[in-house]
Amino acid sequence: MAGVRGRVLFVDDDASTRKAMTRGLRQDGFEVTTAASAEEALTLTLGAPLDVLVTDVLMGGMSGIGLLRKVRQIRPGLPVVVITGYGSVNVAVEAMREGAADYFAKPVSFDHLARTLDRVIGNCRRHGEIVSPVPPAESPLIGQSDPIRKVLQRVAVVAGTDATVLVRGESGTGKELVSRQLHRASRRRTGPLVIVNCAAITESLAESELFGHEKGAFTGAVRPRAGKIEQANGGTLFLDEIGDLSPIIQTKILRVLQDQIVERVGGSTSLKVDVRLVAATNRDLERMIQEGGFREDLYYRLKVVTIDIPPLRDRIDDISPLVNHFLEELAHRYELPAAPALGRGVMDALRAHPWPGNVRELRNLIEELVITGAGERILLVDLPHHVRGPSVPSSDEPLLDGTHGLDEIERAAIQRTLTRTGGNKTETARILGIGLKTLYRKLGAE
């Protein structure tokens, strides 16, 4: 690929825009492939060698945001840049939350776009990470409580080994951050860190995504492609939510752990790999074994070392440093003159909330407050009712008086949020910082 700045897939339903973008980017030294729809782009994404995807937001059929979500599922290592002529802070925030590498509005300056693509592609190559960038606010494990210090100490001890690690914890506690810490502190830190969200991959795509495929292995496989395990060769493979893998894929993962060998879909050659595996789950794998949903032999292969991350409600002392960190980082991201201060009672309310979505829920709330805040201070009245309510419990709802169980507190937080969103479960899950599957599971347990 000598002389080529990068391989770009450009997606727009307007033919004249595709033509102009192709001409401009090629003049700037990029190799360009185009797609007239998100659906066409997804087909190309499965097999084409690409460095970055650039997409318009408003298109007929699936939107650019919808495409971004799908790409994050089927090819999470491919960075996505979102462009729109209908820019707004809400669209920008949604795109960045969904994992966009960057965002800007039409009319497009080719110099600006070229510099952006250089930076995005360079970040992936420089860090060797086959994964979309994580916001700086999420990169360190922040905390001063005893529970999080114990986690950090265990990470420091384990990182220098090649031992397989099983990270356990609720959604939003920071399992991916632990995997990053393990990789950065290991002898493999100059190699790739490949992150796979097993819960986001459909069963039909899981084998190809993890193990790769040969040309002609299935419709749309126009080129051979290395899977995530091959891409992690010499580095670390992080399988998030490993409990969501099907029994067939579990068996193949077991073989990788035993023999360090992979075989692509449609292939007949066994490929040797050198990969350290870190897996994570928010599920009870031992119960899944009893119910026939998880292989016992794989479980014991995975749990050579275990790291248990405490929920945020068990590390209340970390809420203040986390909030201050998020305020500073987000104020910088949104170009505010200074980070907003917290008004009277706000920190008490944040410390009193049970945080069923853990650190992710806290960060989402702080981001919402920074974006929508009209002044230099965040007041108690600015907090959503489901957060500020428990801090001043009424006589008929003393949730935090020590007489209510965790299930009751979580149920109350979920019901308040459902009321606030008019019953919108997707929005409720986003606000609470938990996955939709987790929300349905908790609702089903009521």
CSV table of C-alpha atoms in Angstrom, one decimal:
chain,number,residue,atom,x,y,z
A,1,MET,CA,0.0,0.0,0.0
A,2,ALA,CA,3.0,2.3,-0.6
A,3,GLY,CA,2.0,5.8,-1.5
A,4,VAL,CA,-1.6,5.4,-0.3
A,5,ARG,CA,-2.6,7.4,2.8
A,6,GLY,CA,-5.4,5.1,3.7
A,7,ARG,CA,-8.3,3.0,2.4
A,8,VAL,CA,-11.6,4.8,2.7
A,9,LEU,CA,-15.2,3.5,2.3
A,10,PHE,CA,-17.4,6.6,1.7
A,11,VAL,CA,-21.2,6.1,2.2
A,12,ASP,CA,-23.8,8.6,0.9
A,13,ASP,CA,-27.0,8.2,-1.0
A,14,ASP,CA,-26.3,11.3,-3.2
A,15,ALA,CA,-24.4,10.3,-6.4
A,16,SER,CA,-22.9,13.8,-7.0
A,17,THR,CA,-21.6,13.9,-3.4
A,18,ARG,CA,-20.0,10.4,-3.8
A,19,LYS,CA,-18.4,11.5,-7.1
A,20,ALA,CA,-17.0,14.8,-5.6
A,21,MET,CA,-15.8,13.0,-2.4
A,22,THR,CA,-14.1,10.3,-4.5
A,23,ARG,CA,-12.3,12.8,-6.7
A,24,GLY,CA,-11.2,15.0,-3.7
A,25,LEU,CA,-9.9,12.1,-1.5
A,26,ARG,CA,-8.1,10.4,-4.4
A,27,GLN,CA,-6.4,13.7,-5.2
A,28,ASP,CA,-5.3,13.8,-1.6
A,29,GLY,CA,-3.8,10.3,-1.9
A,30,PHE,CA,-6.5,8.0,-0.5
A,31,GLU,CA,-7.8,4.8,-2.0
A,32,VAL,CA,-11.6,5.2,-2.1
A,33,THR,CA,-14.5,2.8,-2.3
A,34,THR,CA,-18.1,4.1,-2.3
A,35,ALA,CA,-21.5,2.8,-1.3
A,36,ALA,CA,-24.9,4.3,-2.1
A,37,SER,CA,-26.6,3.0,1.1
A,38,ALA,CA,-25.8,1.7,4.6
A,39,GLU,CA,-26.9,-1.8,3.5
A,40,GLU,CA,-24.4,-1.8,0.6
A,41,ALA,CA,-21.7,-0.5,3.0
A,42,LEU,CA,-22.3,-3.4,5.4
A,43,THR,CA,-21.7,-5.9,2.7
A,44,LEU,CA,-18.4,-4.2,1.7
A,45,THR,CA,-17.4,-4.0,5.4
A,46,LEU,CA,-17.5,-7.7,5.8
A,47,GLY,CA,-14.8,-8.5,3.3
A,48,ALA,CA,-13.0,-5.3,2.0
A,49,PRO,CA,-9.6,-4.2,3.4
A,50,LEU,CA,-10.4,-0.8,4.9
A,51,ASP,CA,-8.8,1.7,7.2
A,52,VAL,CA,-11.7,4.0,7.9
A,53,LEU,CA,-15.4,4.4,7.0
A,54,VAL,CA,-16.9,7.8,6.3
A,55,THR,CA,-20.7,8.1,6.3
A,56,ASP,CA,-23.4,10.7,5.9
A,57,VAL,CA,-26.1,10.7,8.6
A,58,LEU,CA,-29.3,11.2,6.8
A,59,MET,CA,-29.9,8.6,4.1
A,60,GLY,CA,-32.8,6.7,2.7
A,61,GLY,CA,-33.2,3.4,4.6
A,62,MET,CA,-30.7,2.8,7.4
A,63,SER,CA,-29.2,6.1,8.7
A,64,GLY,CA,-25.6,6.8,9.3
A,65,ILE,CA,-26.0,6.3,13.0
A,66,GLY,CA,-27.6,3.0,12.4
A,67,LEU,CA,-24.7,2.0,10.1
A,68,LEU,CA,-22.3,3.1,12.9
A,69,ARG,CA,-24.0,0.8,15.4
A,70,LYS,CA,-23.9,-2.2,12.9
A,71,VAL,CA,-20.2,-1.6,12.1
A,72,ARG,CA,-19.4,-1.5,15.8
A,73,GLN,CA,-21.0,-4.9,16.1
A,74,ILE,CA,-19.6,-6.7,13.0
A,75,ARG,CA,-16.2,-5.0,12.7
A,76,PRO,CA,-15.5,-3.0,15.9
A,77,GLY,CA,-11.9,-2.3,14.8
A,78,LEU,CA,-13.0,-0.1,11.8
A,79,PRO,CA,-13.1,3.6,12.8
A,80,VAL,CA,-16.1,5.5,11.6
A,81,VAL,CA,-16.2,9.3,10.8
A,82,VAL,CA,-19.7,10.8,10.6
A,83,ILE,CA,-20.6,13.7,8.3
A,84,THR,CA,-23.9,15.5,7.9
A,85,GLY,CA,-25.3,18.7,6.5
A,86,TYR,CA,-27.9,18.7,9.3
A,87,GLY,CA,-25.4,19.1,12.2
A,88,SER,CA,-26.6,19.6,15.8
A,89,VAL,CA,-25.1,19.0,19.2
A,90,ASN,CA,-27.6,16.1,19.7
A,91,VAL,CA,-26.5,14.3,16.6
A,92,ALA,CA,-22.8,14.9,17.5
A,93,VAL,CA,-23.3,13.5,21.0
A,94,GLU,CA,-25.2,10.5,19.7
A,95,ALA,CA,-22.5,9.7,17.2
A,96,MET,CA,-19.7,10.0,19.7
A,97,ARG,CA,-21.6,7.9,22.2
A,98,GLU,CA,-22.1,5.2,19.6
A,99,GLY,CA,-18.3,5.1,19.0
A,100,ALA,CA,-17.7,7.5,16.1
A,101,ALA,CA,-14.0,8.4,15.8
A,102,ASP,CA,-14.9,11.9,14.8
A,103,TYR,CA,-17.7,14.1,13.6
A,104,PHE,CA,-18.1,17.3,11.5
A,105,ALA,CA,-20.6,19.0,9.2
A,106,LYS,CA,-20.9,19.8,5.6
A,107,PRO,CA,-19.7,21.6,3.5
A,108,VAL,CA,-16.6,19.5,3.7
A,109,SER,CA,-13.1,20.9,3.6
A,110,PHE,CA,-11.0,18.3,1.9
A,111,ASP,CA,-7.9,19.5,3.8
A,112,HIS,CA,-9.8,19.2,7.1
A,113,LEU,CA,-11.1,15.8,6.2
A,114,ALA,CA,-7.7,14.5,5.0
A,115,ARG,CA,-6.1,15.6,8.3
A,116,THR,CA,-8.9,14.0,10.3
A,117,LEU,CA,-8.5,10.7,8.4
A,118,ASP,CA,-4.8,10.8,8.8
A,119,ARG,CA,-5.2,11.2,12.6
A,120,VAL,CA,-7.9,8.5,12.9
A,121,ILE,CA,-6.0,6.0,10.9
A,122,GLY,CA,-2.7,6.9,12.6
A,123,ASN,CA,-4.2,6.4,16.0
A,124,CYS,CA,-5.3,2.8,15.2
A,125,ARG,CA,-1.9,1.9,13.6
A,126,ARG,CA,0.2,3.6,16.3
A,127,HIS,CA,-1.6,2.0,19.2
A,128,GLY,CA,-2.0,-1.3,17.5
A,129,GLU,CA,-5.6,-1.6,18.7
A,130,ILE,CA,-8.2,-3.1,16.5
A,131,VAL,CA,-10.9,-1.1,18.2
A,132,SER,CA,-12.6,2.3,18.0
A,133,PRO,CA,-10.9,4.8,20.4
A,134,VAL,CA,-12.2,5.0,23.9
A,135,PRO,CA,-12.9,8.5,25.3
A,136,PRO,CA,-10.1,9.7,27.4
A,137,ALA,CA,-12.4,9.9,30.4
A,138,GLU,CA,-12.8,6.2,30.3
A,139,SER,CA,-9.1,5.3,29.9
A,140,PRO,CA,-7.9,5.2,33.5
A,141,LEU,CA,-9.4,3.2,36.4
A,142,ILE,CA,-10.2,6.0,38.7
A,143,GLY,CA,-10.7,5.6,42.5
A,144,GLN,CA,-9.3,5.8,45.9
A,145,SER,CA,-11.5,3.3,47.8
A,146,ASP,CA,-10.2,0.0,49.2
A,147,PRO,CA,-12.2,-2.1,46.7
A,148,ILE,CA,-10.8,-0.5,43.6
A,149,ARG,CA,-7.2,-0.4,45.1
A,150,LYS,CA,-7.4,-4.1,45.5
A,151,VAL,CA,-8.4,-4.5,41.9
A,152,LEU,CA,-5.5,-2.3,40.7
A,153,GLN,CA,-3.1,-4.3,42.9
A,154,ARG,CA,-4.3,-7.6,41.4
A,155,VAL,CA,-4.0,-6.1,37.9
A,156,ALA,CA,-0.4,-5.1,38.6
A,157,VAL,CA,0.5,-8.6,39.8
A,158,VAL,CA,-1.2,-10.5,37.0
A,159,ALA,CA,-0.3,-8.2,34.0
A,160,GLY,CA,3.3,-9.3,33.7
A,161,THR,CA,2.2,-13.0,33.1
A,162,ASP,CA,0.6,-14.6,30.2
A,163,ALA,CA,-2.1,-16.2,32.3
A,164,THR,CA,-5.7,-16.2,31.0
A,165,VAL,CA,-7.8,-13.8,33.1
A,166,LEU,CA,-11.5,-13.9,33.8
A,167,VAL,CA,-12.9,-10.4,34.7
A,168,ARG,CA,-16.2,-10.5,36.5
A,169,GLY,CA,-18.5,-7.6,37.3
A,170,GLU,CA,-21.9,-6.0,36.6
A,171,SER,CA,-22.5,-4.0,33.4
A,172,GLY,CA,-20.7,-0.6,33.4
A,173,THR,CA,-18.2,-1.4,36.2
A,174,GLY,CA,-15.2,-1.1,33.9
A,175,LYS,CA,-14.3,-4.6,32.8
A,176,GLU,CA,-12.9,-3.3,29.4
A,177,LEU,CA,-10.8,-0.8,31.3
A,178,VAL,CA,-9.3,-3.7,33.3
A,179,SER,CA,-8.4,-5.5,30.1
A,180,ARG,CA,-6.7,-2.4,28.8
A,181,GLN,CA,-4.7,-2.0,32.0
A,182,LEU,CA,-3.7,-5.6,31.8
A,183,HIS,CA,-2.5,-5.2,28.2
A,184,ARG,CA,-0.7,-1.9,28.7
A,185,ALA,CA,1.3,-3.3,31.7
A,186,SER,CA,2.1,-6.6,29.9
A,187,ARG,CA,5.1,-7.7,27.8
A,188,ARG,CA,2.6,-7.7,24.9
A,189,ARG,CA,1.9,-4.0,25.2
A,190,THR,CA,3.6,-3.3,21.8
A,191,GLY,CA,1.3,-5.8,20.2
A,192,PRO,CA,-2.4,-5.4,19.3
A,193,LEU,CA,-5.3,-5.3,21.8
A,194,VAL,CA,-8.3,-6.7,20.0
A,195,ILE,CA,-11.7,-6.1,21.8
A,196,VAL,CA,-14.7,-8.2,20.9
A,197,ASN,CA,-18.2,-7.6,22.4
A,198,CYS,CA,-19.6,-11.1,22.2
A,199,ALA,CA,-23.1,-9.9,23.1
A,200,ALA,CA,-23.2,-7.7,20.0
A,201,ILE,CA,-22.3,-10.4,17.5
A,202,THR,CA,-25.1,-12.4,16.0
A,203,GLU,CA,-24.6,-16.2,16.1
A,204,SER,CA,-24.4,-16.4,12.3
A,205,LEU,CA,-21.5,-13.9,12.2
A,206,ALA,CA,-19.6,-15.0,15.3
A,207,GLU,CA,-17.5,-17.7,13.7
A,208,SER,CA,-16.4,-15.5,10.8
A,209,GLU,CA,-15.7,-12.5,13.1
A,210,LEU,CA,-13.6,-14.5,15.5
A,211,PHE,CA,-11.9,-17.0,13.2
A,212,GLY,CA,-11.9,-15.3,9.9
A,213,HIS,CA,-12.9,-16.7,6.5
A,214,GLU,CA,-11.4,-17.7,3.2
A,215,LYS,CA,-12.6,-16.2,-0.2
A,216,GLY,CA,-15.9,-17.8,-1.2
A,217,ALA,CA,-16.6,-19.2,2.2
A,218,PHE,CA,-20.1,-17.6,2.0
A,219,THR,CA,-22.0,-15.1,0.0
A,220,GLY,CA,-20.2,-11.8,0.2
A,221,ALA,CA,-16.8,-13.2,1.2
A,222,VAL,CA,-15.1,-11.7,-1.8
A,223,ARG,CA,-11.7,-11.7,-0.1
A,224,PRO,CA,-10.0,-13.8,2.6
A,225,ARG,CA,-10.1,-12.1,5.9
A,226,ALA,CA,-8.3,-12.6,9.2
A,227,GLY,CA,-10.6,-13.0,12.2
A,228,LYS,CA,-10.2,-11.2,15.5
A,229,ILE,CA,-8.1,-14.0,17.0
A,230,GLU,CA,-5.5,-13.8,14.2
A,231,GLN,CA,-5.6,-10.0,14.4
A,232,ALA,CA,-4.6,-10.3,18.1
A,233,ASN,CA,-1.5,-12.4,17.3
A,234,GLY,CA,1.4,-11.3,19.5
A,235,GLY,CA,-1.0,-9.3,21.7
A,236,THR,CA,-4.1,-9.6,23.8
A,237,LEU,CA,-7.7,-10.7,22.8
A,238,PHE,CA,-10.4,-9.4,25.1
A,239,LEU,CA,-13.7,-11.3,24.8
A,240,ASP,CA,-16.3,-9.1,26.6
A,241,GLU,CA,-19.5,-10.9,27.7
A,242,ILE,CA,-18.1,-14.3,26.8
A,243,GLY,CA,-21.2,-15.9,28.4
A,244,ASP,CA,-23.2,-14.8,25.3
A,245,LEU,CA,-21.2,-17.1,22.9
A,246,SER,CA,-23.0,-20.1,21.6
A,247,PRO,CA,-21.9,-23.6,22.6
A,248,ILE,CA,-20.3,-24.2,19.2
A,249,ILE,CA,-18.2,-21.1,19.4
A,250,GLN,CA,-17.3,-22.0,23.0
A,251,THR,CA,-15.8,-25.3,21.8
A,252,LYS,CA,-13.7,-23.5,19.2
A,253,ILE,CA,-12.5,-21.0,21.8
A,254,LEU,CA,-11.5,-23.9,24.0
A,255,ARG,CA,-9.3,-25.3,21.2
A,256,VAL,CA,-7.6,-21.9,20.8
A,257,LEU,CA,-6.8,-21.9,24.5
A,258,GLN,CA,-5.5,-25.5,24.4
A,259,ASP,CA,-3.5,-25.5,21.2
A,260,GLN,CA,-3.2,-21.8,20.1
A,261,ILE,CA,-4.5,-22.8,16.7
A,262,VAL,CA,-7.3,-21.3,14.6
A,263,GLU,CA,-8.9,-22.4,11.3
A,264,ARG,CA,-10.7,-19.9,9.1
A,265,VAL,CA,-14.3,-20.5,7.9
A,266,GLY,CA,-14.0,-22.3,4.6
A,267,GLY,CA,-10.4,-23.1,5.1
A,268,SER,CA,-8.5,-26.4,5.7
A,269,THR,CA,-5.2,-25.0,7.2
A,270,SER,CA,-4.6,-24.7,10.9
A,271,LEU,CA,-2.9,-21.4,11.7
A,272,LYS,CA,-0.7,-21.0,14.7
A,273,VAL,CA,-1.3,-17.9,16.9
A,274,ASP,CA,0.3,-16.4,20.0
A,275,VAL,CA,-2.5,-14.8,21.9
A,276,ARG,CA,-3.2,-14.0,25.5
A,277,LEU,CA,-6.9,-14.2,26.3
A,278,VAL,CA,-8.8,-12.0,28.8
A,279,ALA,CA,-12.5,-12.7,29.1
A,280,ALA,CA,-15.2,-10.8,30.9
A,281,THR,CA,-18.8,-11.5,32.0
A,282,ASN,CA,-21.6,-10.0,34.0
A,283,ARG,CA,-23.3,-13.4,34.2
A,284,ASP,CA,-23.1,-16.3,36.7
A,285,LEU,CA,-21.1,-18.8,34.6
A,286,GLU,CA,-21.3,-21.5,37.2
A,287,ARG,CA,-25.1,-21.4,37.2
A,288,MET,CA,-24.9,-21.4,33.3
A,289,ILE,CA,-22.8,-24.6,33.5
A,290,GLN,CA,-25.5,-26.2,35.7
A,291,GLU,CA,-28.2,-25.1,33.2
A,292,GLY,CA,-26.2,-26.4,30.3
A,293,GLY,CA,-25.5,-23.0,28.8
A,294,PHE,CA,-21.7,-22.8,29.3
A,295,ARG,CA,-18.9,-25.4,28.9
A,296,GLU,CA,-17.4,-26.4,32.3
A,297,ASP,CA,-14.0,-27.2,30.7
A,298,LEU,CA,-13.9,-23.8,29.1
A,299,TYR,CA,-14.8,-22.1,32.4
A,300,TYR,CA,-11.9,-23.7,34.2
A,301,ARG,CA,-9.6,-22.8,31.3
A,302,LEU,CA,-10.7,-19.1,31.6
A,303,LYS,CA,-10.5,-18.7,35.3
A,304,VAL,CA,-6.8,-19.3,35.8
A,305,VAL,CA,-6.9,-15.9,37.4
A,306,THR,CA,-10.1,-14.0,38.3
A,307,ILE,CA,-10.5,-10.3,38.9
A,308,ASP,CA,-13.8,-9.2,40.5
A,309,ILE,CA,-14.8,-5.6,39.9
A,310,PRO,CA,-17.0,-4.1,42.6
A,311,PRO,CA,-20.2,-2.3,41.7
A,312,LEU,CA,-20.2,1.5,42.1
A,313,ARG,CA,-22.6,1.3,45.1
A,314,ASP,CA,-19.9,-0.6,47.0
A,315,ARG,CA,-17.2,2.1,46.3
A,316,ILE,CA,-19.1,5.3,47.2
A,317,ASP,CA,-15.8,7.0,48.1
A,318,ASP,CA,-14.9,6.8,44.4
A,319,ILE,CA,-17.9,8.8,43.2
A,320,SER,CA,-16.4,12.2,44.0
A,321,PRO,CA,-13.1,11.7,42.1
A,322,LEU,CA,-15.0,10.1,39.2
A,323,VAL,CA,-17.4,13.0,39.0
A,324,ASN,CA,-14.6,15.6,39.1
A,325,HIS,CA,-12.7,13.7,36.4
A,326,PHE,CA,-15.7,13.5,34.1
A,327,LEU,CA,-16.5,17.2,34.6
A,328,GLU,CA,-13.0,18.3,33.7
A,329,GLU,CA,-12.7,15.9,30.7
A,330,LEU,CA,-16.2,16.7,29.3
A,331,ALA,CA,-15.8,20.5,29.7
A,332,HIS,CA,-12.6,20.2,27.6
A,333,ARG,CA,-14.3,18.1,25.0
A,334,TYR,CA,-17.3,20.5,24.6
A,335,GLU,CA,-15.0,23.5,24.8
A,336,LEU,CA,-16.4,25.1,27.9
A,337,PRO,CA,-14.4,27.8,29.6
A,338,ALA,CA,-14.3,25.8,32.8
A,339,ALA,CA,-15.8,22.7,34.3
A,340,PRO,CA,-19.2,23.3,36.0
A,341,ALA,CA,-19.2,23.4,39.8
A,342,LEU,CA,-21.6,21.3,41.8
A,343,GLY,CA,-24.3,23.1,43.8
A,344,ARG,CA,-25.4,22.3,47.3
A,345,GLY,CA,-26.6,18.8,47.8
A,346,VAL,CA,-25.7,17.5,44.4
A,347,MET,CA,-22.8,15.3,45.5
A,348,ASP,CA,-24.8,13.9,48.4
A,349,ALA,CA,-27.5,12.9,45.9
A,350,LEU,CA,-25.0,11.3,43.6
A,351,ARG,CA,-23.5,9.4,46.5
A,352,ALA,CA,-27.0,8.2,47.6
A,353,HIS,CA,-28.1,6.9,44.2
A,354,PRO,CA,-27.7,3.1,43.8
A,355,TRP,CA,-26.2,3.3,40.3
A,356,PRO,CA,-27.5,0.1,38.7
A,357,GLY,CA,-25.6,1.0,35.6
A,358,ASN,CA,-22.5,1.7,37.6
A,359,VAL,CA,-19.7,4.0,36.3
A,360,ARG,CA,-21.2,4.1,32.8
A,361,GLU,CA,-24.5,5.4,34.1
A,362,LEU,CA,-22.6,8.0,36.2
A,363,ARG,CA,-20.6,9.2,33.2
A,364,ASN,CA,-23.7,9.3,30.9
A,365,LEU,CA,-25.5,11.5,33.5
A,366,ILE,CA,-22.5,13.9,33.9
A,367,GLU,CA,-22.2,14.2,30.1
A,368,GLU,CA,-25.9,15.0,29.9
A,369,LEU,CA,-25.6,17.6,32.6
A,370,VAL,CA,-22.6,19.2,31.0
A,371,ILE,CA,-24.3,19.4,27.6
A,372,THR,CA,-27.6,20.7,28.7
A,373,GLY,CA,-26.5,22.9,31.6
A,374,ALA,CA,-27.2,26.6,31.2
A,375,GLY,CA,-24.8,28.0,33.8
A,376,GLU,CA,-21.6,27.5,35.7
A,377,ARG,CA,-23.1,25.3,38.4
A,378,ILE,CA,-25.0,22.1,38.3
A,379,LEU,CA,-27.9,22.4,40.8
A,380,LEU,CA,-29.8,19.7,42.6
A,381,VAL,CA,-32.9,20.6,40.5
A,382,ASP,CA,-30.9,19.8,37.4
A,383,LEU,CA,-30.6,16.1,38.4
A,384,PRO,CA,-33.2,13.7,37.0
A,385,HIS,CA,-35.8,12.8,39.6
A,386,HIS,CA,-34.7,9.2,39.8
A,387,VAL,CA,-31.3,10.4,41.0
A,388,ARG,CA,-32.2,13.3,43.2
A,389,GLY,CA,-35.3,11.6,44.8
A,390,PRO,CA,-33.6,9.1,47.0
A,391,SER,CA,-31.3,11.7,48.5
A,392,VAL,CA,-34.2,13.3,50.2
A,393,PRO,CA,-36.5,10.3,50.8
A,394,SER,CA,-40.2,10.9,51.5
A,395,SER,CA,-41.9,9.3,54.4
A,396,ASP,CA,-43.6,6.7,52.1
A,397,GLU,CA,-40.4,5.8,50.1
A,398,PRO,CA,-37.4,5.6,52.4
A,399,LEU,CA,-35.4,3.4,50.0
A,400,LEU,CA,-32.0,4.0,51.6
A,401,ASP,CA,-33.0,3.6,55.2
A,402,GLY,CA,-31.3,0.2,55.5
A,403,THR,CA,-34.5,-1.9,55.4
A,404,HIS,CA,-34.7,-2.4,51.7
A,405,GLY,CA,-32.8,-4.9,49.7
A,406,LEU,CA,-30.7,-4.2,46.6
A,407,ASP,CA,-33.3,-5.6,44.3
A,408,GLU,CA,-35.9,-3.2,45.6
A,409,ILE,CA,-33.6,-0.2,45.2
A,410,GLU,CA,-32.7,-1.2,41.6
A,411,ARG,CA,-36.4,-1.8,40.8
A,412,ALA,CA,-37.3,1.6,42.1
A,413,ALA,CA,-34.6,3.3,40.0
A,414,ILE,CA,-35.7,1.4,36.9
A,415,GLN,CA,-39.4,2.2,37.4
A,416,ARG,CA,-38.6,5.9,38.0
A,417,THR,CA,-36.6,6.1,34.8
A,418,LEU,CA,-39.2,4.2,32.8
A,419,THR,CA,-41.8,6.8,34.1
A,420,ARG,CA,-39.4,9.6,33.1
A,421,THR,CA,-38.9,8.2,29.6
A,422,GLY,CA,-42.6,7.4,29.0
A,423,GLY,CA,-41.9,3.7,29.1
A,424,ASN,CA,-39.1,3.9,26.5
A,425,LYS,CA,-37.0,0.9,27.4
A,426,THR,CA,-34.1,1.7,25.1
A,427,GLU,CA,-33.8,5.2,26.5
A,428,THR,CA,-34.2,3.9,30.0
A,429,ALA,CA,-31.3,1.5,29.5
A,430,ARG,CA,-29.1,4.3,28.1
A,431,ILE,CA,-29.8,6.6,31.0
A,432,LEU,CA,-29.1,3.8,33.5
A,433,GLY,CA,-26.0,2.8,31.6
A,434,ILE,CA,-27.0,-0.8,31.2
A,435,GLY,CA,-27.6,-3.0,28.2
A,436,LEU,CA,-31.1,-3.6,26.9
A,437,LYS,CA,-30.8,-7.3,27.6
A,438,THR,CA,-29.8,-6.5,31.2
A,439,LEU,CA,-32.9,-4.2,31.6
A,440,TYR,CA,-35.2,-6.9,30.2
A,441,ARG,CA,-33.7,-9.4,32.5
A,442,LYS,CA,-34.1,-7.2,35.6
A,443,LEU,CA,-37.7,-6.3,34.5
A,444,GLY,CA,-38.4,-10.0,34.0
A,445,ALA,CA,-37.2,-10.7,37.6
A,446,GLU,CA,-39.8,-8.4,39.1
